[in-house]
């Protein structure tokens, strides 16, 4: 990493030294110079140094009678040389040369939604400029949005938590108010970063095409025809061309780059070591960060792992999660009484939808033609898969499946609209927050398997729709494959792996396997009746995580996992 | 009419910043950010207030190795009294303005 001072910083140092030299007997002049080393931002440092110089000159002029002509000449000559240097520096900047950035935090006002007056004083918002390309420090920079949330109880404990969110492509800092209310370790500060190309961080990848990318992806999810495939591919390639036309290099993306960005942010915030909390895709970044910079990490939590390559075909993982859920229903008195063979009902539903898709009325905010959506087998598969992420949806999931199963092909049953409409709207809203271009930019660099054809396997009806929704057919034409994400095998950093029983992204067994790869420093905890994102939906998981962050050397008390309440299944509608 | 000493806007802002954390040692850069005063204005002020016995100062060891010591400042008892007096004056002026 480039830690050598840039031109701006060197100039500031020279000015401050000159100011202190002007007043050798004044401790405050020395104090001003020392203070410079605590100013992370280069521009602020230069402004500070200018002030130092002006103050020293002003003070020196008041002592003018003590000036000898010889000394006066020296001062004038030195000042002239400095002014010349400043002029040259400014000229070079105006000439378009980009100065390599140096880790620094530029504080700004906080423009975030939902921030209450109680939370506002705890927030520090700003940006950190990171190199676009760490191998080419002169190739320009991107500004990343950073929010520091001070812990509610002050003084905060040292070594804050950095939370790395999922995606890739999901915004984070916009949720700062929620994050402030649900700390990972209540006595520690929390740091949020919008990864490059997401949220408020630069670059804005294809902002004009975001709607079209989403539309094309949804159309393809609903109906994986050749036409829909071609439309999606064309939209992604239009985005690629637009990005390149704007001077962006699509090889400036990938998990290793994101990990280096976080390391740069750590330096900018002058944090010696931090605790990492990675969730979903954030676990991929977290593992890579630990592998690249182990000395900067005190502890790491991997909540709901996004598995490293070779990753199993997604539909097979989803099948297992769904089968585990159906088995739970079969063991439950209420669920099994209302839905005696939920697995079979589900299979029948997919087969019926394959034959005859249903028209479902949806809320006007979804902006669908005639406020209707064609519910195909593929789309229904996607809906059920999404519901497996959220334990709050589990009580109603069997009823949703049964409602679709029982719906009349011609009917727009009010029941079905009431059940499915809000679910579809919520899922669409969630999908719309993702930056799909950034998702492709990272995944296409990270995951070589998207360059191959989708493997053909004997899968249940509709299941292949899930796999087709991924980036097969896009990545080969998007960018070259980049350096892979890393697993910190054999690391000494204390590691905690959390896995949900019904996780549709990674089977618990696969998460355990990753923990085994990491080695003796890793502990693994499985949470019954939880899907993806353990901590978010399990108070038990949140407690275990907080205890681990504060006391990583202590034995984990995981007894709360044995006291999980059964799912409060809702009976069949009458 | 002679000008009242330490009555400038900058001095008042600086004393108010010190008063917010009256017994805490403060760094120059933090004070600059809090008051908006540039270093070229701030340090001559700090120097003058120290000479008048309103501030005390000392060198503080760095928190991390590789960094230089920092010069830190805080109000003396006299400085605290003056800062409180100025705060009361400001509140009174604000109320008068509100009633006007």
XYZ file of C-alpha atoms in Angstrom:
674
model
C 0.000 0.000 0.000
C 1.188 3.493 -0.773
C 1.860 5.323 2.495
C 4.456 7.832 1.197
C 3.305 11.426 1.625
C 1.902 13.077 -1.495
C 2.941 16.452 -2.856
C 0.248 18.302 -0.954
C 1.367 16.780 2.352
C 5.053 17.404 1.662
C 4.299 21.033 0.967
C 2.312 21.322 4.188
C 5.177 19.810 6.173
C 7.654 22.220 4.568
C 5.467 25.226 5.375
C 4.901 24.194 8.986
C 8.618 23.543 9.487
C 9.374 26.938 8.065
C 6.868 28.544 10.449
C 8.445 26.808 13.454
C 11.924 27.810 12.256
C 10.799 31.428 12.108
C 10.023 31.371 15.829
C 12.480 28.949 17.401
C 11.805 30.079 20.957
C 7.979 29.984 20.826
C 6.506 26.623 21.949
C 3.215 27.390 20.219
C 4.945 27.494 16.834
C 6.316 24.023 17.515
C 2.848 22.977 18.705
C 1.304 24.044 15.406
C 3.866 21.979 13.531
C 3.302 18.871 15.666
C -0.459 19.220 15.283
C -0.023 18.754 11.543
C 0.790 15.069 12.074
C -2.674 14.542 13.565
C -4.522 15.993 10.565
C -5.339 13.093 8.276
C -6.760 15.081 5.389
C -4.122 16.548 3.059
C -6.056 19.653 2.041
C -6.875 20.447 5.664
C -3.197 19.925 6.511
C -2.148 22.377 3.813
C -4.625 24.995 5.034
C -3.373 24.465 8.552
C 0.247 24.911 7.465
C -0.591 28.142 5.614
C -2.138 29.482 8.785
C 0.982 28.497 10.732
C 3.164 30.390 8.304
C 1.016 33.523 8.385
C 0.889 33.471 12.186
C 4.641 33.069 12.455
C 5.284 35.919 10.025
C 2.868 38.149 11.883
C 4.549 37.347 15.191
C 8.001 37.824 13.707
C 7.099 41.206 12.240
C 6.155 42.439 15.698
C 9.767 41.701 16.625
C 11.037 43.530 13.525
C 13.639 45.716 15.268
C 15.514 42.581 16.200
C 15.762 41.515 12.546
C 19.162 41.957 10.987
C 19.233 42.845 7.254
C 21.047 39.574 6.557
C 18.324 37.490 8.301
C 15.565 39.512 6.685
C 17.007 38.661 3.279
C 17.077 34.956 4.191
C 13.445 35.035 5.236
C 12.378 36.790 2.071
C 14.346 34.311 -0.065
C 12.880 31.286 1.730
C 9.350 32.641 1.484
C 9.824 33.327 -2.203
C 11.003 29.770 -2.795
C 8.014 28.396 -0.889
C 5.568 30.547 -2.831
C 7.140 29.292 -6.069
C 6.687 25.692 -4.900
C 3.042 26.356 -4.057
C 2.475 27.943 -7.429
C 4.030 24.972 -9.213
C 1.950 22.538 -7.184
C -1.255 24.398 -7.969
C -0.342 24.610 -11.649
C 0.193 20.856 -11.847
C -3.158 20.227 -10.224
C -4.856 22.556 -12.669
C -3.148 20.656 -15.491
C -5.303 17.641 -14.641
C -2.699 15.478 -12.965
C -4.294 13.501 -10.195
C -2.394 13.336 -6.981
C -2.317 9.844 -5.437
C -4.648 9.901 -2.442
C -3.436 9.251 1.048
C -5.625 7.707 3.751
C -7.695 10.553 5.217
C -11.216 11.100 6.487
C -13.022 14.170 5.112
C -15.803 14.925 7.536
C -19.078 16.173 6.074
C -22.555 16.811 7.422
C -24.703 13.708 7.893
C -27.453 13.495 5.301
C -29.112 10.251 6.352
C -32.760 9.230 6.660
C -34.528 8.345 9.898
C -31.906 9.758 12.246
C -33.515 10.793 15.541
C -32.175 13.697 17.646
C -30.857 11.125 20.160
C -28.783 9.356 17.524
C -27.586 12.404 15.560
C -24.812 13.470 17.996
C -23.369 9.958 17.836
C -22.811 10.048 14.056
C -19.751 11.208 12.163
C -20.166 11.149 8.410
C -17.606 11.722 5.719
C -15.684 10.333 2.809
C -12.397 8.529 2.327
C -10.665 8.755 -1.043
C -9.222 5.425 -2.132
C -7.045 4.658 -5.162
C -9.021 3.342 -8.095
C -6.232 0.849 -8.650
C -3.854 -0.029 -5.815
C -1.119 -1.004 -8.272
C -1.379 2.368 -10.033
C -1.592 5.046 -7.336
C -1.690 7.813 -9.978
C -4.773 6.428 -11.737
C -7.202 8.562 -9.769
C -9.419 7.837 -6.834
C -12.968 7.056 -5.725
C -14.649 8.672 -2.756
C -16.223 6.162 -0.398
C -19.008 7.128 1.992
C -18.131 6.320 5.610
C -20.202 6.678 8.776
C -18.771 6.270 12.264
C -21.397 5.580 14.931
C -20.107 6.353 18.394
C -21.233 3.835 21.005
C -24.129 4.925 23.178
C -22.115 4.475 26.349
C -19.066 6.710 26.436
C -16.158 6.409 26.547
C -16.269 3.707 23.904
C -14.018 0.722 24.229
C -11.031 0.695 21.885
C -11.043 -1.400 18.719
C -14.361 -0.637 17.039
C -16.505 -2.936 14.914
C -16.615 -2.588 11.141
C -19.732 -4.099 9.644
C -19.427 -5.413 6.089
C -22.784 -5.813 4.414
C -23.946 -8.240 1.773
C -24.629 -8.001 -1.910
C -22.339 -7.372 -3.620
C -24.087 -4.172 -4.613
C -26.092 -3.386 -1.470
C -25.985 0.097 0.058
C -25.175 0.375 3.771
C -24.709 3.878 5.171
C -28.329 4.745 4.336
C -29.271 2.324 7.132
C -27.053 4.056 9.713
C -30.024 4.942 11.947
C -31.061 1.287 12.173
C -27.464 0.201 12.699
C -27.083 2.729 15.537
C -30.070 1.185 17.303
C -28.810 -2.397 16.959
C -25.106 -2.360 17.775
C -22.971 -5.443 17.336
C -21.003 -4.752 20.516
C -22.735 -1.995 22.532
C -19.572 -0.560 24.111
C -17.708 -0.150 20.821
C -17.986 2.340 17.987
C -19.386 0.988 14.730
C -18.043 1.798 11.276
C -20.112 1.556 8.104
C -18.689 1.872 4.604
C -20.549 1.913 1.307
C -18.400 -0.419 -0.781
C -17.145 1.090 -4.054
C -19.968 1.364 -6.552
C -22.706 1.061 -3.904
C -24.848 3.525 -1.946
C -23.231 6.952 -1.808
C -19.770 5.724 -2.785
C -18.186 6.354 -6.156
C -18.339 5.348 -8.896
C -22.010 5.450 -9.771
C -22.067 2.458 -12.119
C -24.809 2.796 -14.742
C -27.182 4.999 -12.723
C -29.199 5.607 -15.906
C -29.584 1.895 -16.525
C -30.427 0.763 -12.981
C -34.150 0.526 -13.761
C -33.572 -1.301 -17.020
C -31.153 -3.763 -15.398
C -33.706 -4.564 -12.718
C -36.512 -4.874 -15.234
C -34.463 -7.193 -17.446
C -33.414 -9.309 -14.466
C -37.014 -9.622 -13.236
C -38.320 -10.481 -16.692
C -35.695 -13.190 -16.968
C -36.493 -14.487 -13.474
C -40.165 -14.800 -14.412
C -39.609 -16.424 -17.760
C -36.218 -17.743 -18.759
C -36.863 -17.668 -22.507
C -34.188 -17.018 -25.126
C -35.744 -13.621 -25.744
C -35.587 -12.667 -22.057
C -32.004 -13.953 -21.904
C -30.996 -11.827 -24.906
C -32.702 -8.762 -23.422
C -30.898 -9.171 -20.103
C -27.539 -9.719 -21.775
C -28.009 -6.655 -23.983
C -28.901 -4.482 -20.969
C -25.805 -5.595 -19.058
C -23.595 -5.008 -22.079
C -25.090 -1.544 -22.597
C -24.199 -0.824 -18.969
C -20.690 -2.145 -19.516
C -20.222 0.095 -22.573
C -21.617 3.095 -20.738
C -19.242 2.545 -17.808
C -16.218 2.174 -20.085
C -17.338 5.238 -22.048
C -17.274 7.222 -18.807
C -13.637 6.252 -18.283
C -14.224 3.488 -15.755
C -12.114 0.365 -15.780
C -14.182 -2.678 -14.865
C -11.092 -4.451 -13.594
C -11.107 -1.936 -10.688
C -13.680 -4.132 -8.944
C -13.631 -7.380 -7.007
C -13.461 -8.610 -3.444
C -9.708 -8.132 -3.069
C -10.098 -4.474 -4.111
C -12.989 -4.020 -1.682
C -10.877 -5.544 1.096
C -8.042 -3.100 0.305
C -10.588 -0.248 0.380
C -11.563 -1.224 3.908
C -7.914 -1.391 4.923
C -7.486 2.123 3.501
C -10.500 3.307 5.513
C -9.005 1.780 8.655
C -5.844 3.785 8.128
C -7.806 6.940 7.341
C -9.686 6.629 10.626
C -6.393 5.941 12.434
C -7.639 2.687 13.884
C -4.924 0.305 14.964
C -7.062 -2.860 15.037
C -10.744 -3.500 14.589
C -13.342 -6.228 14.926
C -14.926 -7.341 11.669
C -18.554 -8.390 11.312
C -19.245 -9.787 7.835
C -22.708 -10.817 6.761
C -23.652 -12.781 3.634
C -21.368 -11.531 0.811
C -19.717 -9.427 3.534
C -18.227 -12.704 4.832
C -16.342 -13.043 1.529
C -14.823 -9.580 2.003
C -14.184 -10.265 5.702
C -12.305 -13.511 5.024
C -10.216 -11.833 2.311
C -9.429 -8.901 4.607
C -8.282 -11.258 7.377
C -6.141 -13.184 4.888
C -4.501 -9.998 3.526
C -4.170 -7.953 6.743
C -4.350 -10.315 9.720
C -2.476 -7.984 12.087
C -5.170 -5.334 11.841
C -7.999 -7.624 12.917
C -8.822 -8.394 16.553
C -11.787 -10.720 15.892
C -13.909 -11.687 12.891
C -17.489 -12.932 12.739
C -18.777 -14.624 9.590
C -22.556 -14.513 9.734
C -24.218 -16.616 7.015
C -21.330 -17.407 4.749
C -21.455 -16.804 1.015
C -19.375 -19.858 0.136
C -16.101 -19.556 -1.742
C -15.711 -21.274 -5.099
C -16.313 -24.022 -6.015
C -19.809 -23.036 -4.922
C -22.577 -25.603 -5.360
C -25.315 -24.848 -7.867
C -27.604 -22.426 -6.058
C -30.804 -24.350 -6.746
C -29.391 -27.422 -4.972
C -28.663 -25.391 -1.832
C -32.143 -23.879 -1.950
C -33.683 -27.334 -2.398
C -31.964 -28.526 0.773
C -33.059 -25.472 2.776
C -36.642 -25.834 1.594
C -36.630 -29.583 2.318
C -35.417 -28.867 5.874
C -38.242 -26.358 6.293
C -40.862 -28.806 4.977
C -39.503 -31.499 7.320
C -39.935 -29.097 10.222
C -43.550 -28.512 9.176
C -44.141 -32.277 9.026
C -42.923 -32.608 12.624
C -45.067 -29.732 13.884
C -48.627 -30.570 15.051
C -50.313 -27.393 13.773
C -48.462 -27.322 10.468
C -48.797 -31.012 9.663
C -52.526 -30.977 10.539
C -53.230 -28.089 8.143
C -50.716 -29.011 5.449
C -50.251 -32.799 5.638
C -47.763 -33.053 2.775
C -46.352 -29.604 2.161
C -43.433 -30.853 0.059
C -45.813 -32.583 -2.344
C -48.154 -29.576 -2.400
C -45.199 -27.423 -3.366
C -44.153 -29.745 -6.205
C -47.723 -29.837 -7.505
C -47.920 -26.043 -7.361
C -44.785 -25.665 -9.478
C -46.100 -28.184 -11.997
C -49.446 -26.355 -12.241
C -47.770 -22.994 -12.689
C -45.567 -24.503 -15.370
C -48.719 -25.480 -17.230
C -50.774 -22.414 -16.410
C -49.224 -19.325 -14.812
C -51.476 -17.243 -12.555
C -52.267 -13.574 -12.863
C -51.865 -11.958 -9.459
C -53.069 -8.474 -8.532
C -50.316 -6.433 -6.921
C -50.230 -3.021 -5.217
C -50.076 -0.009 -7.593
C -46.669 1.004 -6.173
C -45.154 -1.940 -8.064
C -46.016 -0.089 -11.299
C -46.896 -3.223 -13.203
C -49.185 -3.134 -16.272
C -52.802 -3.264 -15.026
C -51.375 -3.835 -11.515
C -50.923 -7.496 -12.333
C -47.982 -9.882 -12.343
C -47.786 -13.187 -14.171
C -46.859 -15.738 -11.524
C -44.796 -18.382 -13.298
C -43.164 -21.428 -11.728
C -39.777 -19.658 -11.864
C -41.100 -16.542 -10.187
C -42.870 -18.544 -7.500
C -39.673 -20.489 -6.855
C -37.899 -17.178 -6.402
C -40.594 -15.878 -4.046
C -40.450 -18.963 -1.809
C -36.651 -18.879 -1.839
C -36.688 -15.255 -0.717
C -39.121 -16.078 2.083
C -36.675 -18.689 3.383
C -34.269 -15.819 4.177
C -36.701 -14.352 6.718
C -37.818 -16.269 9.850
C -40.566 -13.671 10.272
C -42.178 -15.110 7.117
C -41.987 -18.760 8.248
C -45.345 -18.929 10.105
C -47.199 -17.914 6.928
C -45.085 -19.729 4.321
C -47.116 -22.992 4.265
C -50.318 -20.947 3.785
C -48.753 -18.986 0.921
C -47.861 -22.235 -0.852
C -51.311 -23.689 -0.226
C -53.056 -20.512 -1.465
C -51.188 -20.584 -4.764
C -51.785 -24.335 -5.066
C -55.545 -23.909 -4.580
C -55.964 -20.799 -6.726
C -58.244 -21.061 -9.759
C -56.252 -20.591 -12.983
C -58.689 -17.986 -14.278
C -59.375 -16.364 -10.956
C -57.687 -13.425 -9.366
C -58.619 -14.719 -5.950
C -58.710 -11.882 -3.441
C -57.115 -14.239 -0.935
C -54.143 -14.818 -3.165
C -53.769 -11.123 -3.935
C -53.827 -10.329 -0.221
C -51.214 -12.948 0.559
C -48.870 -12.576 -2.387
C -49.282 -8.904 -3.369
C -47.453 -7.404 -0.381
C -44.782 -10.123 -0.516
C -44.030 -9.432 -4.166
C -44.015 -5.678 -3.523
C -41.616 -6.032 -0.593
C -39.287 -8.302 -2.556
C -39.288 -5.964 -5.523
C -38.522 -2.986 -3.279
C -35.606 -4.913 -1.744
C -34.313 -5.861 -5.211
C -34.502 -2.219 -6.318
C -32.045 -1.104 -3.579
C -29.294 -3.282 -5.042
C -26.882 -1.885 -7.577
C -27.013 -4.708 -10.102
C -24.134 -3.320 -12.160
C -21.837 -3.349 -9.122
C -23.093 -6.837 -8.341
C -21.987 -7.969 -11.797
C -18.737 -5.982 -11.607
C -17.680 -7.791 -8.419
C -19.050 -11.236 -9.134
C -17.642 -11.378 -12.669
C -14.153 -10.644 -11.287
C -14.523 -13.079 -8.377
C -16.354 -16.098 -9.745
C -14.868 -17.865 -12.777
C -17.744 -20.366 -12.959
C -20.055 -17.664 -14.377
C -17.965 -17.788 -17.563
C -19.065 -21.334 -18.252
C -22.423 -22.542 -19.475
C -24.949 -23.331 -16.805
C -24.484 -27.007 -15.959
C -27.469 -29.097 -16.974
C -28.710 -31.305 -14.177
C -31.913 -33.125 -13.411
C -33.577 -30.558 -11.264
C -37.164 -30.199 -10.070
C -39.519 -28.118 -12.194
C -38.714 -24.423 -12.024
C -35.502 -24.916 -10.092
C -33.211 -24.062 -12.974
C -34.848 -20.642 -13.108
C -32.983 -19.787 -9.916
C -29.642 -20.636 -11.462
C -30.424 -18.862 -14.707
C -31.097 -15.677 -12.706
C -27.416 -15.605 -11.841
C -24.720 -14.161 -14.057
C -24.198 -17.037 -16.483
C -24.005 -15.558 -19.968
C -23.055 -12.089 -18.680
C -19.603 -12.402 -17.107
C -17.713 -13.751 -20.124
C -18.413 -10.466 -21.905
C -18.216 -8.162 -18.887
C -14.554 -8.168 -17.781
C -11.580 -10.445 -17.243
C -11.559 -12.617 -14.169
C -9.632 -11.035 -11.281
C -7.737 -12.182 -8.198
C -9.983 -14.535 -6.208
C -11.519 -13.947 -2.785
C -9.441 -15.621 -0.075
C -10.082 -17.924 2.875
C -7.768 -17.180 5.834
C -6.759 -20.815 6.296
C -4.714 -21.286 9.453
C -5.228 -17.715 10.689
C -4.716 -16.902 14.351
C -7.458 -14.275 14.340
C -10.308 -15.504 16.595
C -13.159 -16.364 14.221
C -16.826 -17.130 14.825
C -18.972 -18.700 12.098
C -22.756 -18.393 12.457
C -25.090 -20.488 10.283
C -28.879 -20.752 10.020
C -30.578 -24.125 9.661
C -32.680 -23.002 6.662
C -30.058 -20.775 5.027
C -30.792 -20.786 1.270
C -27.309 -19.467 0.429
C -25.080 -21.957 2.253
C -25.968 -25.266 3.814
C -24.899 -25.343 7.470
C -22.602 -28.250 6.574
C -20.802 -26.071 4.029
C -20.398 -23.231 6.529
C -18.957 -25.741 8.974
C -16.569 -26.872 6.234
C -15.361 -23.274 5.774
C -14.834 -23.036 9.558
C -12.754 -26.217 9.331
C -10.698 -24.704 6.503
C -9.991 -21.643 8.657
C -8.742 -23.993 11.351
C -8.339 -24.032 15.117
C -9.106 -20.343 15.629
C -12.641 -20.766 14.227
C -15.730 -21.683 16.193
C -18.951 -22.740 14.502
C -22.503 -22.318 15.819
C -25.647 -23.471 14.011
C -28.971 -21.799 14.802
C -32.178 -23.811 14.449
C -35.181 -22.257 12.651
C -33.128 -19.384 11.210
C -32.371 -18.631 7.547
C -29.799 -16.188 6.191
C -28.440 -13.357 8.403
C -28.471 -15.008 11.815
C -27.902 -12.014 14.028
C -30.644 -9.965 12.428
C -33.301 -12.551 13.233
C -32.000 -14.266 16.342
C -31.594 -12.564 19.711
C -29.572 -15.604 20.714
C -27.230 -15.060 17.747
C -26.871 -11.363 18.575
C -25.935 -12.160 22.164
C -23.391 -14.809 21.214
C -21.829 -12.435 18.669
C -21.582 -9.556 21.167
C -20.055 -11.828 23.829
C -17.537 -13.133 21.323
C -16.443 -9.657 20.217
C -15.855 -8.500 23.784
C -14.364 -11.758 25.136
C -13.003 -13.811 22.226
C -10.812 -15.952 24.458
C -13.680 -17.062 26.697
C -15.689 -20.245 26.181
C -18.826 -19.437 24.201
C -22.132 -19.888 25.982
C -24.360 -21.190 23.178
C -27.063 -22.644 25.444
C -29.672 -20.218 24.087
C -29.660 -22.120 20.792
C -31.254 -25.071 22.666
C -34.112 -22.874 23.878
C -35.368 -21.800 20.448
C -39.180 -21.562 20.356
C -40.960 -23.565 17.645
C -42.254 -21.698 14.579
C -45.795 -20.421 15.388
C -47.297 -21.826 12.181
C -50.613 -20.356 11.058
C -53.308 -22.904 10.192
C -54.914 -23.230 6.773
C -57.301 -20.462 5.727
C -60.949 -21.417 5.895
C -14.381 54.397 24.468
C -11.609 51.857 25.068
C -12.239 48.409 23.630
C -13.106 45.748 26.199
C -10.324 43.115 26.296
C -11.033 39.555 25.094
C -14.288 40.695 23.609
C -13.701 39.754 19.973
C -15.969 37.203 18.286
C -13.042 34.801 17.847
C -11.994 34.992 21.498
C -15.550 34.464 22.645
C -15.940 31.445 20.374
C -12.716 29.994 21.698
C -13.628 30.539 25.344
C -17.075 29.040 24.716
C -15.439 25.938 23.209
C -13.203 25.596 26.257
C -16.173 26.070 28.565
C -18.060 23.154 27.008
C -15.437 20.794 28.392
C -14.044 22.981 31.110
C -11.553 20.621 32.739
C -10.480 18.751 29.618
C -7.105 19.329 27.949
C -7.820 20.411 24.385
C -5.738 20.093 21.177
C -5.343 22.917 18.696
C -6.784 21.069 15.717
C -9.910 19.988 17.617
C -10.426 23.566 18.762
C -9.953 24.784 15.207
C -12.603 22.370 13.909
C -15.008 23.237 16.705
C -14.678 27.008 16.435
C -13.945 27.319 12.729
C -10.853 29.400 13.555
C -7.898 28.985 11.195
C -4.579 27.987 12.716
C -3.166 31.432 11.962
C -5.850 33.031 14.126
C -6.176 30.312 16.708
C -2.591 30.009 17.900
C -1.900 33.722 18.461
C -5.139 33.735 20.482
C -4.079 30.717 22.516
C -0.729 32.376 23.112
C -2.315 35.640 24.239
C -4.818 33.962 26.559
C -2.017 31.882 28.055
C 0.072 35.004 28.669
C -2.916 36.583 30.405
C -3.183 33.576 32.719
C -6.549 32.501 31.334
C -5.212 29.237 29.889
C -2.680 26.722 31.081
C -0.788 24.517 28.659
C 1.456 21.484 28.644
C 2.949 18.914 26.288
C 1.031 15.654 26.121
C 2.702 12.375 25.214
C 1.386 10.856 21.957
C -1.179 8.044 22.090
C 0.743 6.057 19.497
C 4.415 5.652 18.746
C 5.737 7.498 15.729
C 3.708 10.632 16.431
C 5.054 13.804 18.079
C 3.807 15.094 21.456
C 0.879 17.522 21.298
C 0.534 20.859 23.010
C -2.705 20.902 24.993
C -4.607 23.723 26.672
C -7.340 24.202 29.252
C -8.933 27.019 31.226
C -7.404 28.220 34.471
C -9.731 29.274 37.311
C -9.534 32.876 36.050
C -10.207 31.734 32.494
C -13.160 29.678 33.647
C -14.646 32.691 35.456
C -14.245 34.875 32.360
C -15.716 32.234 30.058
C -18.759 31.822 32.338
C -19.214 35.564 32.519
C -19.163 35.813 28.737
C -21.628 32.946 28.448
C -24.065 34.720 30.789
C -23.686 37.909 28.774
C -24.421 35.995 25.576
C -27.559 34.406 27.057
C -28.786 37.782 28.299
C -28.176 39.331 24.880
C -30.025 36.490 23.172
C -33.059 36.905 25.452
C -33.096 40.646 24.877
C -33.069 39.981 21.156
C -35.943 37.515 21.449
C -38.094 39.994 23.324
C -37.342 42.863 20.993
